[in-house]
Amino acid sequence: GESVGLHLPTLSVQEGDNSIINCAYSNSASDYFIWYKQESGKGPQFIIDIRSNMDKRQGQRVTVLLNKTVKHLSLQIAATQPGDSAVYFCAEKNTGGFKTIFGAGTRLFVKA
Amino acid sequence: GAGVSQSPRYKVAKRGQDVALRCDPISGHVSLFWYQQALGQGPEFLTYFQNEAQLDKSGLPSDRFFAERPEGSVSTLKIQRTQQEDSAVYLCATSQQGITGELFFGEGSRLTVL
């Protein structure tokens, strides 16, 4: 069935270092991928997205990489800050449909 | 409003009670979703509305769960005869009509069933 999973449940990085959060997906029909950030007590917040016709997309301090060959997605955060501490979810969607499917999440800890 | 508003933020119910959770969407957002998030897990899809039409309710765990959006704006998720396994955060998300469909989430309603 459809599933979106993550390689690591937790990630701890030093403030100022770069963070890489990985995600594997299994539904070949998915053609739109999104990263969400969820802080404690809040709902998930959109960070960045990428369509399947792209390999890389950059935002402010964040980059998403998509490798369709191995069905792998990653989120890179440059110069990680304490405010980046949160749970990060990758999610997938078929643009012909409406349902967004979320993975289990990776908790990012930023050490000062 | 400026964002998706959910109420109540916290609800404690005794097993067997009925609960109703409300979602006020961003004005003009056609699509509305309900998700269930268990502790330490990602959001799980429950149901989807396009305006007032419920187009998918395949994620509702049982017939004790019911959702409505009668006028295509405010939505209510109702859980009858609550059970302990219903304890979770219930998230409402809305989106504009479009190909990508970025979801805008509310802060959720945390339900605890004793």
PDB file of C-alpha atoms in Angstrom, chain A residues 32 36 38 41-44 46 51 89 93 95 98-100 102-104, chain B residues 9 33 35 37 41-43 45 48 56 58 99-100 102-103 105-107:
ATOM      1  CA  TYR A  32       4.316  16.009  -5.531  1.00  0.00           C
ATOM      2  CA  TYR A  36       6.207  20.144   6.927  1.00  0.00           C
ATOM      3  CA  GLN A  38       5.615  20.788  13.448  1.00  0.00           C
ATOM      4  CA  GLY A  41       1.510  22.051  20.468  1.00  0.00           C
ATOM      5  CA  LYS A  42       1.033  23.362  16.951  1.00  0.00           C
ATOM      6  CA  GLY A  43      -0.177  22.058  13.642  1.00  0.00           C
ATOM      7  CA  PRO A  44       2.233  21.187  10.836  1.00  0.00           C
ATOM      8  CA  PHE A  46       4.517  24.031   5.171  1.00  0.00           C
ATOM      9  CA  ARG A  51       7.305  18.238  -8.059  1.00  0.00           C
ATOM     10  CA  PHE A  89       7.403  15.316   8.197  1.00  0.00           C
ATOM     11  CA  LYS A  93       0.564  13.590  -2.966  1.00  0.00           C
ATOM     12  CA  THR A  95      -1.539  16.017  -8.084  1.00  0.00           C
ATOM     13  CA  PHE A  98      -6.416  15.355  -3.068  1.00  0.00           C
ATOM     14  CA  LYS A  99      -5.055  13.191  -0.279  1.00  0.00           C
ATOM     15  CA  THR A 100      -1.727  14.120   1.321  1.00  0.00           C
ATOM     16  CA  PHE A 102       2.394  11.857   5.852  1.00  0.00           C
ATOM     17  CA  GLY A 103       5.348   9.893   7.121  1.00  0.00           C
ATOM     18  CA  ALA A 104       6.053   9.249  10.804  1.00  0.00           C
TER      19      ALA A 104
ATOM     20  CA  ARG B   9      -7.999  23.036  21.983  1.00  0.00           C
ATOM     21  CA  PHE B  33      -9.369  17.891   5.609  1.00  0.00           C
ATOM     22  CA  TYR B  35      -6.439  14.273  10.191  1.00  0.00           C
ATOM     23  CA  GLN B  37      -2.420  12.371  14.937  1.00  0.00           C
ATOM     24  CA  GLN B  41       3.106   9.668  14.795  1.00  0.00           C
ATOM     25  CA  GLY B  42       2.414  11.530  11.617  1.00  0.00           C
ATOM     26  CA  PRO B  43      -1.056  12.829  10.763  1.00  0.00           C
ATOM     27  CA  PHE B  45      -6.056  11.148   6.875  1.00  0.00           C
ATOM     28  CA  TYR B  48     -12.019  15.360   2.884  1.00  0.00           C
ATOM     29  CA  ASP B  56     -13.775  10.908   0.802  1.00  0.00           C
ATOM     30  CA  SER B  58     -12.284   6.364   3.829  1.00  0.00           C
ATOM     31  CA  ILE B  99      -2.688  21.549  -8.347  1.00  0.00           C
ATOM     32  CA  THR B 100      -0.240  21.537  -5.454  1.00  0.00           C
ATOM     33  CA  GLU B 102      -0.372  23.257   0.278  1.00  0.00           C
ATOM     34  CA  LEU B 103      -2.203  22.468   3.492  1.00  0.00           C
ATOM     35  CA  PHE B 105      -3.290  23.440   9.517  1.00  0.00           C
ATOM     36  CA  GLY B 106      -5.011  24.547  12.655  1.00  0.00           C
ATOM     37  CA  GLU B 107      -3.373  23.941  16.018  1.00  0.00           C
TER      38      GLU B 107
END
